[in-house]
PDB file of N, CA and C in Angstrom:
ATOM      1  N   MET P   1       6.107 -30.158   0.561  1.00  0.00           N
ATOM      2  CA  MET P   1       5.334 -29.187   1.309  1.00  0.00           C
ATOM      3  C   MET P   1       4.702 -28.193   0.334  1.00  0.00           C
ATOM      4  N   VAL P   2       3.436 -27.951   0.478  1.00  0.00           N
ATOM      5  CA  VAL P   2       2.711 -27.044  -0.400  1.00  0.00           C
ATOM      6  C   VAL P   2       2.665 -25.664   0.247  1.00  0.00           C
ATOM      7  N   SER P   3       3.036 -24.645  -0.515  1.00  0.00           N
ATOM      8  CA  SER P   3       3.015 -23.274   0.004  1.00  0.00           C
ATOM      9  C   SER P   3       1.622 -22.688  -0.157  1.00  0.00           C
ATOM     10  N   THR P   4       1.139 -22.024   0.897  1.00  0.00           N
ATOM     11  CA  THR P   4      -0.166 -21.366   0.834  1.00  0.00           C
ATOM     12  C   THR P   4      -0.012 -19.854   0.683  1.00  0.00           C
ATOM     13  N   MET P   5       1.213 -19.390   0.466  1.00  0.00           N
ATOM     14  CA  MET P   5       1.458 -17.964   0.338  1.00  0.00           C
ATOM     15  C   MET P   5       0.884 -17.446  -0.976  1.00  0.00           C
ATOM     16  N   LYS P   6       0.122 -16.353  -0.880  1.00  0.00           N
ATOM     17  CA  LYS P   6      -0.486 -15.762  -2.071  1.00  0.00           C
ATOM     18  C   LYS P   6       0.514 -14.884  -2.812  1.00  0.00           C
ATOM     19  N   THR P   7       0.315 -14.770  -4.103  1.00  0.00           N
ATOM     20  CA  THR P   7       1.079 -13.832  -4.910  1.00  0.00           C
ATOM     21  C   THR P   7       0.408 -12.473  -4.787  1.00  0.00           C
ATOM     22  N   ALA P   8       1.208 -11.431  -4.606  1.00  0.00           N
ATOM     23  CA  ALA P   8       0.659 -10.081  -4.461  1.00  0.00           C
ATOM     24  C   ALA P   8      -0.064  -9.663  -5.738  1.00  0.00           C
ATOM     25  N   LYS P   9      -1.245  -9.108  -5.565  1.00  0.00           N
ATOM     26  CA  LYS P   9      -2.077  -8.658  -6.683  1.00  0.00           C
ATOM     27  C   LYS P   9      -1.619  -7.292  -7.202  1.00  0.00           C
ATOM     28  N   PHE P  10      -1.075  -6.458  -6.315  1.00  0.00           N
ATOM     29  CA  PHE P  10      -0.661  -5.108  -6.667  1.00  0.00           C
ATOM     30  C   PHE P  10       0.860  -5.005  -6.659  1.00  0.00           C
ATOM     31  N   ALA P  11       1.400  -4.001  -7.353  1.00  0.00           N
ATOM     32  CA  ALA P  11       2.848  -3.871  -7.535  1.00  0.00           C
ATOM     33  C   ALA P  11       3.406  -2.609  -6.892  1.00  0.00           C
ATOM     34  N   ILE P  12       4.700  -2.648  -6.603  1.00  0.00           N
ATOM     35  CA  ILE P  12       5.406  -1.464  -6.123  1.00  0.00           C
ATOM     36  C   ILE P  12       5.216  -0.351  -7.164  1.00  0.00           C
ATOM     37  N   GLY P  13       4.852   0.834  -6.690  1.00  0.00           N
ATOM     38  CA  GLY P  13       4.637   1.980  -7.578  1.00  0.00           C
ATOM     39  C   GLY P  13       3.209   2.135  -8.053  1.00  0.00           C
ATOM     40  N   GLN P  14       2.383   1.149  -7.790  1.00  0.00           N
ATOM     41  CA  GLN P  14       0.986   1.232  -8.234  1.00  0.00           C
ATOM     42  C   GLN P  14       0.182   2.121  -7.295  1.00  0.00           C
ATOM     43  N   VAL P  15      -0.731   2.913  -7.868  1.00  0.00           N
ATOM     44  CA  VAL P  15      -1.617   3.762  -7.076  1.00  0.00           C
ATOM     45  C   VAL P  15      -2.889   2.964  -6.784  1.00  0.00           C
ATOM     46  N   VAL P  16      -3.241   2.915  -5.498  1.00  0.00           N
ATOM     47  CA  VAL P  16      -4.406   2.168  -5.038  1.00  0.00           C
ATOM     48  C   VAL P  16      -5.241   3.047  -4.112  1.00  0.00           C
ATOM     49  N   ARG P  17      -6.455   2.597  -3.867  1.00  0.00           N
ATOM     50  CA  ARG P  17      -7.308   3.287  -2.902  1.00  0.00           C
ATOM     51  C   ARG P  17      -7.913   2.246  -1.971  1.00  0.00           C
ATOM     52  N   HIS P  18      -8.295   2.708  -0.786  1.00  0.00           N
ATOM     53  CA  HIS P  18      -8.884   1.801   0.195  1.00  0.00           C
ATOM     54  C   HIS P  18     -10.330   1.525  -0.184  1.00  0.00           C
ATOM     55  N   ARG P  19     -10.732   0.304  -0.010  1.00  0.00           N
ATOM     56  CA  ARG P  19     -12.085  -0.134  -0.351  1.00  0.00           C
ATOM     57  C   ARG P  19     -13.146   0.470   0.564  1.00  0.00           C
ATOM     58  N   LEU P  20     -12.809   0.702   1.842  1.00  0.00           N
ATOM     59  CA  LEU P  20     -13.789   1.173   2.821  1.00  0.00           C
ATOM     60  C   LEU P  20     -13.582   2.614   3.271  1.00  0.00           C
ATOM     61  N   PHE P  21     -12.341   3.060   3.314  1.00  0.00           N
ATOM     62  CA  PHE P  21     -12.033   4.374   3.877  1.00  0.00           C
ATOM     63  C   PHE P  21     -11.516   5.320   2.797  1.00  0.00           C
ATOM     64  N   PRO P  22     -11.719   6.631   2.977  1.00  0.00           N
ATOM     65  CA  PRO P  22     -11.376   7.615   1.928  1.00  0.00           C
ATOM     66  C   PRO P  22      -9.900   8.000   1.893  1.00  0.00           C
ATOM     67  N   PHE P  23      -9.050   7.041   1.510  1.00  0.00           N
ATOM     68  CA  PHE P  23      -7.651   7.390   1.286  1.00  0.00           C
ATOM     69  C   PHE P  23      -7.093   6.557   0.153  1.00  0.00           C
ATOM     70  N   ARG P  24      -5.989   7.035  -0.386  1.00  0.00           N
ATOM     71  CA  ARG P  24      -5.324   6.379  -1.512  1.00  0.00           C
ATOM     72  C   ARG P  24      -3.835   6.537  -1.335  1.00  0.00           C
ATOM     73  N   GLY P  25      -3.039   5.846  -2.144  1.00  0.00           N
ATOM     74  CA  GLY P  25      -1.598   5.982  -2.021  1.00  0.00           C
ATOM     75  C   GLY P  25      -0.838   5.154  -3.031  1.00  0.00           C
ATOM     76  N   ILE P  26       0.484   5.253  -2.928  1.00  0.00           N
ATOM     77  CA  ILE P  26       1.398   4.517  -3.793  1.00  0.00           C
ATOM     78  C   ILE P  26       2.042   3.403  -2.971  1.00  0.00           C
ATOM     79  N   ILE P  27       2.029   2.207  -3.513  1.00  0.00           N
ATOM     80  CA  ILE P  27       2.645   1.067  -2.827  1.00  0.00           C
ATOM     81  C   ILE P  27       4.157   1.195  -2.900  1.00  0.00           C
ATOM     82  N   PHE P  28       4.829   1.107  -1.712  1.00  0.00           N
ATOM     83  CA  PHE P  28       6.292   1.137  -1.716  1.00  0.00           C
ATOM     84  C   PHE P  28       6.920  -0.126  -1.142  1.00  0.00           C
ATOM     85  N   ASP P  29       6.119  -1.021  -0.577  1.00  0.00           N
ATOM     86  CA  ASP P  29       6.638  -2.284  -0.073  1.00  0.00           C
ATOM     87  C   ASP P  29       5.468  -3.251   0.099  1.00  0.00           C
ATOM     88  N   VAL P  30       5.781  -4.553   0.076  1.00  0.00           N
ATOM     89  CA  VAL P  30       4.754  -5.587   0.225  1.00  0.00           C
ATOM     90  C   VAL P  30       5.263  -6.652   1.185  1.00  0.00           C
ATOM     91  N   ASP P  31       4.418  -7.044   2.127  1.00  0.00           N
ATOM     92  CA  ASP P  31       4.676  -8.193   2.992  1.00  0.00           C
ATOM     93  C   ASP P  31       3.805  -9.339   2.478  1.00  0.00           C
ATOM     94  N   PRO P  32       4.350 -10.531   2.270  1.00  0.00           N
ATOM     95  CA  PRO P  32       3.550 -11.651   1.752  1.00  0.00           C
ATOM     96  C   PRO P  32       2.370 -12.023   2.652  1.00  0.00           C
ATOM     97  N   GLN P  33       2.507 -11.744   3.939  1.00  0.00           N
ATOM     98  CA  GLN P  33       1.411 -11.911   4.893  1.00  0.00           C
ATOM     99  C   GLN P  33       1.634 -10.904   6.009  1.00  0.00           C
ATOM    100  N   PHE P  34       0.662 -10.771   6.888  1.00  0.00           N
ATOM    101  CA  PHE P  34       0.712  -9.775   7.960  1.00  0.00           C
ATOM    102  C   PHE P  34       2.042  -9.810   8.708  1.00  0.00           C
ATOM    103  N   ALA P  35       2.672  -8.646   8.873  1.00  0.00           N
ATOM    104  CA  ALA P  35       3.960  -8.563   9.565  1.00  0.00           C
ATOM    105  C   ALA P  35       4.037  -7.326  10.454  1.00  0.00           C
ATOM    106  N   ASN P  36       2.920  -6.934  11.024  1.00  0.00           N
ATOM    107  CA  ASN P  36       2.893  -5.791  11.940  1.00  0.00           C
ATOM    108  C   ASN P  36       2.665  -6.340  13.344  1.00  0.00           C
ATOM    109  N   THR P  37       2.434  -5.465  14.308  1.00  0.00           N
ATOM    110  CA  THR P  37       2.284  -5.910  15.702  1.00  0.00           C
ATOM    111  C   THR P  37       0.858  -6.400  15.984  1.00  0.00           C
ATOM    112  N   ASP P  38       0.746  -7.246  16.993  1.00  0.00           N
ATOM    113  CA  ASP P  38      -0.575  -7.701  17.427  1.00  0.00           C
ATOM    114  C   ASP P  38      -1.407  -6.528  17.937  1.00  0.00           C
ATOM    115  N   GLU P  39      -0.757  -5.568  18.584  1.00  0.00           N
ATOM    116  CA  GLU P  39      -1.469  -4.386  19.087  1.00  0.00           C
ATOM    117  C   GLU P  39      -2.110  -3.613  17.934  1.00  0.00           C
ATOM    118  N   TRP P  40      -1.348  -3.446  16.848  1.00  0.00           N
ATOM    119  CA  TRP P  40      -1.875  -2.747  15.672  1.00  0.00           C
ATOM    120  C   TRP P  40      -3.091  -3.506  15.133  1.00  0.00           C
ATOM    121  N   TYR P  41      -2.951  -4.807  14.999  1.00  0.00           N
ATOM    122  CA  TYR P  41      -4.012  -5.639  14.448  1.00  0.00           C
ATOM    123  C   TYR P  41      -5.267  -5.600  15.317  1.00  0.00           C
ATOM    124  N   GLU P  42      -5.099  -5.731  16.612  1.00  0.00           N
ATOM    125  CA  GLU P  42      -6.237  -5.749  17.544  1.00  0.00           C
ATOM    126  C   GLU P  42      -6.937  -4.391  17.624  1.00  0.00           C
ATOM    127  N   ALA P  43      -6.244  -3.313  17.241  1.00  0.00           N
ATOM    128  CA  ALA P  43      -6.855  -1.976  17.263  1.00  0.00           C
ATOM    129  C   ALA P  43      -7.865  -1.781  16.128  1.00  0.00           C
ATOM    130  N   ILE P  44      -7.833  -2.657  15.137  1.00  0.00           N
ATOM    131  CA  ILE P  44      -8.792  -2.581  14.033  1.00  0.00           C
ATOM    132  C   ILE P  44     -10.122  -3.149  14.520  1.00  0.00           C
ATOM    133  N   PRO P  45     -11.221  -2.419  14.332  1.00  0.00           N
ATOM    134  CA  PRO P  45     -12.523  -2.958  14.771  1.00  0.00           C
ATOM    135  C   PRO P  45     -12.779  -4.338  14.165  1.00  0.00           C
ATOM    136  N   ALA P  46     -13.263  -5.256  14.982  1.00  0.00           N
ATOM    137  CA  ALA P  46     -13.445  -6.654  14.574  1.00  0.00           C
ATOM    138  C   ALA P  46     -14.297  -6.802  13.317  1.00  0.00           C
ATOM    139  N   ASP P  47     -15.274  -5.945  13.125  1.00  0.00           N
ATOM    140  CA  ASP P  47     -16.157  -6.098  11.967  1.00  0.00           C
ATOM    141  C   ASP P  47     -15.494  -5.728  10.645  1.00  0.00           C
ATOM    142  N   VAL P  48     -14.333  -5.063  10.687  1.00  0.00           N
ATOM    143  CA  VAL P  48     -13.598  -4.734   9.454  1.00  0.00           C
ATOM    144  C   VAL P  48     -12.158  -5.251   9.478  1.00  0.00           C
ATOM    145  N   ARG P  49     -11.820  -6.037  10.494  1.00  0.00           N
ATOM    146  CA  ARG P  49     -10.462  -6.568  10.625  1.00  0.00           C
ATOM    147  C   ARG P  49     -10.176  -7.574   9.511  1.00  0.00           C
ATOM    148  N   PRO P  50      -9.090  -7.364   8.753  1.00  0.00           N
ATOM    149  CA  PRO P  50      -8.776  -8.285   7.644  1.00  0.00           C
ATOM    150  C   PRO P  50      -8.109  -9.568   8.135  1.00  0.00           C
ATOM    151  N   ARG P  51      -8.121 -10.553   7.275  1.00  0.00           N
ATOM    152  CA  ARG P  51      -7.394 -11.790   7.546  1.00  0.00           C
ATOM    153  C   ARG P  51      -5.889 -11.501   7.524  1.00  0.00           C
ATOM    154  N   LYS P  52      -5.119 -12.267   8.272  1.00  0.00           N
ATOM    155  CA  LYS P  52      -3.661 -12.091   8.287  1.00  0.00           C
ATOM    156  C   LYS P  52      -2.957 -12.850   7.170  1.00  0.00           C
ATOM    157  N   ASP P  53      -3.623 -13.844   6.588  1.00  0.00           N
ATOM    158  CA  ASP P  53      -2.990 -14.736   5.609  1.00  0.00           C
ATOM    159  C   ASP P  53      -3.108 -14.218   4.172  1.00  0.00           C
ATOM    160  N   GLN P  54      -2.722 -12.995   3.971  1.00  0.00           N
ATOM    161  CA  GLN P  54      -2.780 -12.372   2.651  1.00  0.00           C
ATOM    162  C   GLN P  54      -1.691 -11.305   2.591  1.00  0.00           C
ATOM    163  N   PRO P  55      -1.353 -10.847   1.394  1.00  0.00           N
ATOM    164  CA  PRO P  55      -0.363  -9.766   1.312  1.00  0.00           C
ATOM    165  C   PRO P  55      -0.875  -8.484   1.994  1.00  0.00           C
ATOM    166  N   PHE P  56       0.064  -7.781   2.617  1.00  0.00           N
ATOM    167  CA  PHE P  56      -0.195  -6.466   3.206  1.00  0.00           C
ATOM    168  C   PHE P  56       0.755  -5.476   2.548  1.00  0.00           C
ATOM    169  N   TYR P  57       0.255  -4.284   2.268  1.00  0.00           N
ATOM    170  CA  TYR P  57       0.988  -3.293   1.496  1.00  0.00           C
ATOM    171  C   TYR P  57       1.296  -2.056   2.331  1.00  0.00           C
ATOM    172  N   HIS P  58       2.509  -1.539   2.145  1.00  0.00           N
ATOM    173  CA  HIS P  58       2.924  -0.282   2.759  1.00  0.00           C
ATOM    174  C   HIS P  58       2.666   0.807   1.720  1.00  0.00           C
ATOM    175  N   LEU P  59       1.926   1.836   2.101  1.00  0.00           N
ATOM    176  CA  LEU P  59       1.561   2.900   1.171  1.00  0.00           C
ATOM    177  C   LEU P  59       2.073   4.256   1.617  1.00  0.00           C
ATOM    178  N   LEU P  60       2.498   5.069   0.653  1.00  0.00           N
ATOM    179  CA  LEU P  60       2.644   6.505   0.870  1.00  0.00           C
ATOM    180  C   LEU P  60       1.233   7.017   0.648  1.00  0.00           C
ATOM    181  N   ALA P  61       0.509   7.258   1.724  1.00  0.00           N
ATOM    182  CA  ALA P  61      -0.930   7.490   1.652  1.00  0.00           C
ATOM    183  C   ALA P  61      -1.300   8.954   1.840  1.00  0.00           C
ATOM    184  N   GLU P  62      -2.504   9.271   1.361  1.00  0.00           N
ATOM    185  CA  GLU P  62      -3.061  10.607   1.535  1.00  0.00           C
ATOM    186  C   GLU P  62      -4.573  10.499   1.666  1.00  0.00           C
ATOM    187  N   ASN P  63      -5.116  11.426   2.445  1.00  0.00           N
ATOM    188  CA  ASN P  63      -6.560  11.619   2.446  1.00  0.00           C
ATOM    189  C   ASN P  63      -6.797  13.102   2.185  1.00  0.00           C
ATOM    190  N   SER P  64      -7.982  13.602   2.382  1.00  0.00           N
ATOM    191  CA  SER P  64      -8.262  14.997   2.058  1.00  0.00           C
ATOM    192  C   SER P  64      -7.541  15.976   2.984  1.00  0.00           C
ATOM    193  N   GLU P  65      -7.030  15.487   4.118  1.00  0.00           N
ATOM    194  CA  GLU P  65      -6.425  16.382   5.104  1.00  0.00           C
ATOM    195  C   GLU P  65      -4.917  16.262   5.262  1.00  0.00           C
ATOM    196  N   THR P  66      -4.349  15.088   5.033  1.00  0.00           N
ATOM    197  CA  THR P  66      -2.941  14.893   5.365  1.00  0.00           C
ATOM    198  C   THR P  66      -2.317  13.761   4.553  1.00  0.00           C
ATOM    199  N   GLU P  67      -0.999  13.597   4.723  1.00  0.00           N
ATOM    200  CA  GLU P  67      -0.254  12.498   4.112  1.00  0.00           C
ATOM    201  C   GLU P  67       0.366  11.680   5.235  1.00  0.00           C
ATOM    202  N   TYR P  68       0.505  10.384   5.022  1.00  0.00           N
ATOM    203  CA  TYR P  68       1.017   9.495   6.062  1.00  0.00           C
ATOM    204  C   TYR P  68       1.409   8.163   5.438  1.00  0.00           C
ATOM    205  N   ILE P  69       1.931   7.249   6.255  1.00  0.00           N
ATOM    206  CA  ILE P  69       2.250   5.883   5.837  1.00  0.00           C
ATOM    207  C   ILE P  69       1.097   4.993   6.312  1.00  0.00           C
ATOM    208  N   ALA P  70       0.597   4.146   5.425  1.00  0.00           N
ATOM    209  CA  ALA P  70      -0.482   3.224   5.783  1.00  0.00           C
ATOM    210  C   ALA P  70      -0.029   1.792   5.539  1.00  0.00           C
ATOM    211  N   TYR P  71      -0.632   0.876   6.260  1.00  0.00           N
ATOM    212  CA  TYR P  71      -0.375  -0.558   6.127  1.00  0.00           C
ATOM    213  C   TYR P  71      -1.732  -1.207   5.887  1.00  0.00           C
ATOM    214  N   VAL P  72      -1.949  -1.767   4.697  1.00  0.00           N
ATOM    215  CA  VAL P  72      -3.294  -2.184   4.293  1.00  0.00           C
ATOM    216  C   VAL P  72      -3.284  -3.590   3.701  1.00  0.00           C
ATOM    217  N   SER P  73      -4.287  -4.359   4.056  1.00  0.00           N
ATOM    218  CA  SER P  73      -4.438  -5.711   3.515  1.00  0.00           C
ATOM    219  C   SER P  73      -4.883  -5.663   2.061  1.00  0.00           C
ATOM    220  N   GLU P  74      -4.516  -6.688   1.327  1.00  0.00           N
ATOM    221  CA  GLU P  74      -4.894  -6.759  -0.079  1.00  0.00           C
ATOM    222  C   GLU P  74      -6.409  -6.716  -0.261  1.00  0.00           C
ATOM    223  N   GLN P  75      -7.158  -7.388   0.622  1.00  0.00           N
ATOM    224  CA  GLN P  75      -8.613  -7.428   0.469  1.00  0.00           C
ATOM    225  C   GLN P  75      -9.245  -6.046   0.566  1.00  0.00           C
ATOM    226  N   ASN P  76      -8.542  -5.083   1.134  1.00  0.00           N
ATOM    227  CA  ASN P  76      -9.091  -3.743   1.295  1.00  0.00           C
ATOM    228  C   ASN P  76      -8.569  -2.733   0.281  1.00  0.00           C
ATOM    229  N   LEU P  77      -7.877  -3.197  -0.734  1.00  0.00           N
ATOM    230  CA  LEU P  77      -7.358  -2.285  -1.751  1.00  0.00           C
ATOM    231  C   LEU P  77      -8.019  -2.504  -3.105  1.00  0.00           C
ATOM    232  N   LEU P  78      -8.155  -1.390  -3.822  1.00  0.00           N
ATOM    233  CA  LEU P  78      -8.640  -1.387  -5.203  1.00  0.00           C
ATOM    234  C   LEU P  78      -7.689  -0.536  -6.017  1.00  0.00           C
ATOM    235  N   GLU P  79      -7.542  -0.847  -7.287  1.00  0.00           N
ATOM    236  CA  GLU P  79      -6.714  -0.013  -8.148  1.00  0.00           C
ATOM    237  C   GLU P  79      -7.352   1.371  -8.258  1.00  0.00           C
ATOM    238  N   ASP P  80      -6.530   2.414  -8.160  1.00  0.00           N
ATOM    239  CA  ASP P  80      -7.024   3.786  -8.337  1.00  0.00           C
ATOM    240  C   ASP P  80      -6.803   4.155  -9.802  1.00  0.00           C
ATOM    241  N   ARG P  81      -7.865   4.367 -10.514  1.00  0.00           N
ATOM    242  CA  ARG P  81      -7.787   4.694 -11.934  1.00  0.00           C
ATOM    243  C   ARG P  81      -8.078   6.162 -12.205  1.00  0.00           C
ATOM    244  N   SER P  82      -8.020   6.996 -11.166  1.00  0.00           N
ATOM    245  CA  SER P  82      -8.364   8.409 -11.325  1.00  0.00           C
ATOM    246  C   SER P  82      -7.357   9.172 -12.184  1.00  0.00           C
ATOM    247  N   GLY P  83      -6.106   8.708 -12.198  1.00  0.00           N
ATOM    248  CA  GLY P  83      -5.067   9.425 -12.930  1.00  0.00           C
ATOM    249  C   GLY P  83      -4.550  10.650 -12.189  1.00  0.00           C
ATOM    250  N   GLU P  84      -5.117  10.935 -11.030  1.00  0.00           N
ATOM    251  CA  GLU P  84      -4.683  12.079 -10.219  1.00  0.00           C
ATOM    252  C   GLU P  84      -3.346  11.757  -9.558  1.00  0.00           C
ATOM    253  N   PRO P  85      -2.412  12.731  -9.533  1.00  0.00           N
ATOM    254  CA  PRO P  85      -1.138  12.477  -8.852  1.00  0.00           C
ATOM    255  C   PRO P  85      -1.337  12.358  -7.338  1.00  0.00           C
ATOM    256  N   VAL P  86      -0.469  11.603  -6.711  1.00  0.00           N
ATOM    257  CA  VAL P  86      -0.468  11.483  -5.250  1.00  0.00           C
ATOM    258  C   VAL P  86       0.473  12.564  -4.728  1.00  0.00           C
ATOM    259  N   ARG P  87       0.116  13.218  -3.627  1.00  0.00           N
ATOM    260  CA  ARG P  87       0.874  14.379  -3.161  1.00  0.00           C
ATOM    261  C   ARG P  87       1.812  14.104  -1.974  1.00  0.00           C
ATOM    262  N   HIS P  88       2.033  12.880  -1.619  1.00  0.00           N
ATOM    263  CA  HIS P  88       2.855  12.553  -0.442  1.00  0.00           C
ATOM    264  C   HIS P  88       4.273  13.126  -0.609  1.00  0.00           C
ATOM    265  N   PRO P  89       4.837  13.750   0.441  1.00  0.00           N
ATOM    266  CA  PRO P  89       6.155  14.380   0.323  1.00  0.00           C
ATOM    267  C   PRO P  89       7.327  13.419   0.113  1.00  0.00           C
ATOM    268  N   GLN P  90       7.172  12.148   0.401  1.00  0.00           N
ATOM    269  CA  GLN P  90       8.273  11.191   0.238  1.00  0.00           C
ATOM    270  C   GLN P  90       8.326  10.556  -1.151  1.00  0.00           C
ATOM    271  N   ILE P  91       7.393  10.876  -2.013  1.00  0.00           N
ATOM    272  CA  ILE P  91       7.354  10.266  -3.348  1.00  0.00           C
ATOM    273  C   ILE P  91       8.668  10.487  -4.084  1.00  0.00           C
ATOM    274  N   LYS P  92       9.177  11.716  -4.076  1.00  0.00           N
ATOM    275  CA  LYS P  92      10.393  12.026  -4.839  1.00  0.00           C
ATOM    276  C   LYS P  92      11.616  11.279  -4.334  1.00  0.00           C
ATOM    277  N   GLU P  93      11.601  10.837  -3.072  1.00  0.00           N
ATOM    278  CA  GLU P  93      12.710  10.053  -2.531  1.00  0.00           C
ATOM    279  C   GLU P  93      12.694   8.623  -3.067  1.00  0.00           C
ATOM    280  N   MET P  94      11.516   8.097  -3.354  1.00  0.00           N
ATOM    281  CA  MET P  94      11.370   6.686  -3.697  1.00  0.00           C
ATOM    282  C   MET P  94      11.020   6.404  -5.157  1.00  0.00           C
ATOM    283  N   PHE P  95      10.388   7.373  -5.835  1.00  0.00           N
ATOM    284  CA  PHE P  95       9.850   7.112  -7.169  1.00  0.00           C
ATOM    285  C   PHE P  95      10.167   8.215  -8.161  1.00  0.00           C
ATOM    286  N   ASP P  96      10.232   7.827  -9.416  1.00  0.00           N
ATOM    287  CA  ASP P  96      10.257   8.761 -10.540  1.00  0.00           C
ATOM    288  C   ASP P  96       8.883   8.666 -11.180  1.00  0.00           C
ATOM    289  N   LYS P  97       8.332   9.799 -11.572  1.00  0.00           N
ATOM    290  CA  LYS P  97       7.036   9.783 -12.245  1.00  0.00           C
ATOM    291  C   LYS P  97       7.264   9.685 -13.744  1.00  0.00           C
ATOM    292  N   ARG P  98       6.655   8.695 -14.356  1.00  0.00           N
ATOM    293  CA  ARG P  98       6.796   8.477 -15.789  1.00  0.00           C
ATOM    294  C   ARG P  98       5.850   9.388 -16.561  1.00  0.00           C
ATOM    295  N   PRO P  99       6.126   9.621 -17.834  1.00  0.00           N
ATOM    296  CA  PRO P  99       5.247  10.468 -18.649  1.00  0.00           C
ATOM    297  C   PRO P  99       3.801   9.976 -18.699  1.00  0.00           C
ATOM    298  N   ASP P 100       3.593   8.655 -18.553  1.00  0.00           N
ATOM    299  CA  ASP P 100       2.227   8.122 -18.589  1.00  0.00           C
ATOM    300  C   ASP P 100       1.516   8.242 -17.244  1.00  0.00           C
ATOM    301  N   GLY P 101       2.179   8.885 -16.244  1.00  0.00           N
ATOM    302  CA  GLY P 101       1.568   9.100 -14.941  1.00  0.00           C
ATOM    303  C   GLY P 101       1.850   8.021 -13.916  1.00  0.00           C
ATOM    304  N   ARG P 102       2.460   6.913 -14.344  1.00  0.00           N
ATOM    305  CA  ARG P 102       2.778   5.848 -13.390  1.00  0.00           C
ATOM    306  C   ARG P 102       4.021   6.207 -12.584  1.00  0.00           C
ATOM    307  N   TYR P 103       4.183   5.544 -11.445  1.00  0.00           N
ATOM    308  CA  TYR P 103       5.334   5.765 -10.576  1.00  0.00           C
ATOM    309  C   TYR P 103       6.275   4.575 -10.691  1.00  0.00           C
ATOM    310  N   GLU P 104       7.541   4.865 -10.938  1.00  0.00           N
ATOM    311  CA  GLU P 104       8.556   3.830 -11.090  1.00  0.00           C
ATOM    312  C   GLU P 104       9.553   3.960  -9.942  1.00  0.00           C
ATOM    313  N   PRO P 105       9.851   2.855  -9.246  1.00  0.00           N
ATOM    314  CA  PRO P 105      10.825   2.938  -8.148  1.00  0.00           C
ATOM    315  C   PRO P 105      12.170   3.470  -8.653  1.00  0.00           C
ATOM    316  N   LYS P 106      12.784   4.349  -7.867  1.00  0.00           N
ATOM    317  CA  LYS P 106      14.109   4.862  -8.227  1.00  0.00           C
ATOM    318  C   LYS P 106      15.105   3.721  -8.180  1.00  0.00           C
ATOM    319  N   ARG P 107      16.021   3.744  -9.091  1.00  0.00           N
ATOM    320  CA  ARG P 107      17.084   2.740  -9.087  1.00  0.00           C
ATOM    321  C   ARG P 107      18.098   3.142  -8.010  1.00  0.00           C
ATOM    322  N   GLN P 108      18.520   2.145  -7.253  1.00  0.00           N
ATOM    323  CA  GLN P 108      19.513   2.399  -6.225  1.00  0.00           C
ATOM    324  C   GLN P 108      20.894   2.112  -6.788  1.00  0.00           C
ATOM    325  N   SER P 109      21.812   3.046  -6.577  1.00  0.00           N
ATOM    326  CA  SER P 109      23.181   2.791  -7.031  1.00  0.00           C
ATOM    327  C   SER P 109      23.884   1.922  -5.998  1.00  0.00           C
ATOM    328  N   ARG P 110      24.678   1.021  -6.496  1.00  0.00           N
ATOM    329  CA  ARG P 110      25.438   0.121  -5.608  1.00  0.00           C
ATOM    330  C   ARG P 110      26.909   0.306  -5.844  1.00  0.00           C
ATOM    331  N   HIS P 111      27.684   0.248  -4.788  1.00  0.00           N
ATOM    332  CA  HIS P 111      29.142   0.455  -4.893  1.00  0.00           C
ATOM    333  C   HIS P 111      29.874  -0.856  -4.830  1.00  0.00           C
TER     334      HIS P 111
END
């Protein structure tokens, strides 16, 4: 059996921006293909609705007004090379900021 699952282009901790809409964020999780509700998917206007057969990313997102969690298809993401820090309040719970400005997932202690 041949797998058609794509390899994720972006990584946990990477800062990305949306290709069409004015927001950016840090990736904190990846689904190999669409894993949200049909209602969520159908709420996206048909002319910009992404394919389901691609990785989808969970972002700690921000726009000029607020911070939130976003769920975005790979086809709609671009690497953010601005070097600007992301201001989402949950960053410190999930990531350590490295001296080079990148975000590294916090190590979880196991008992």
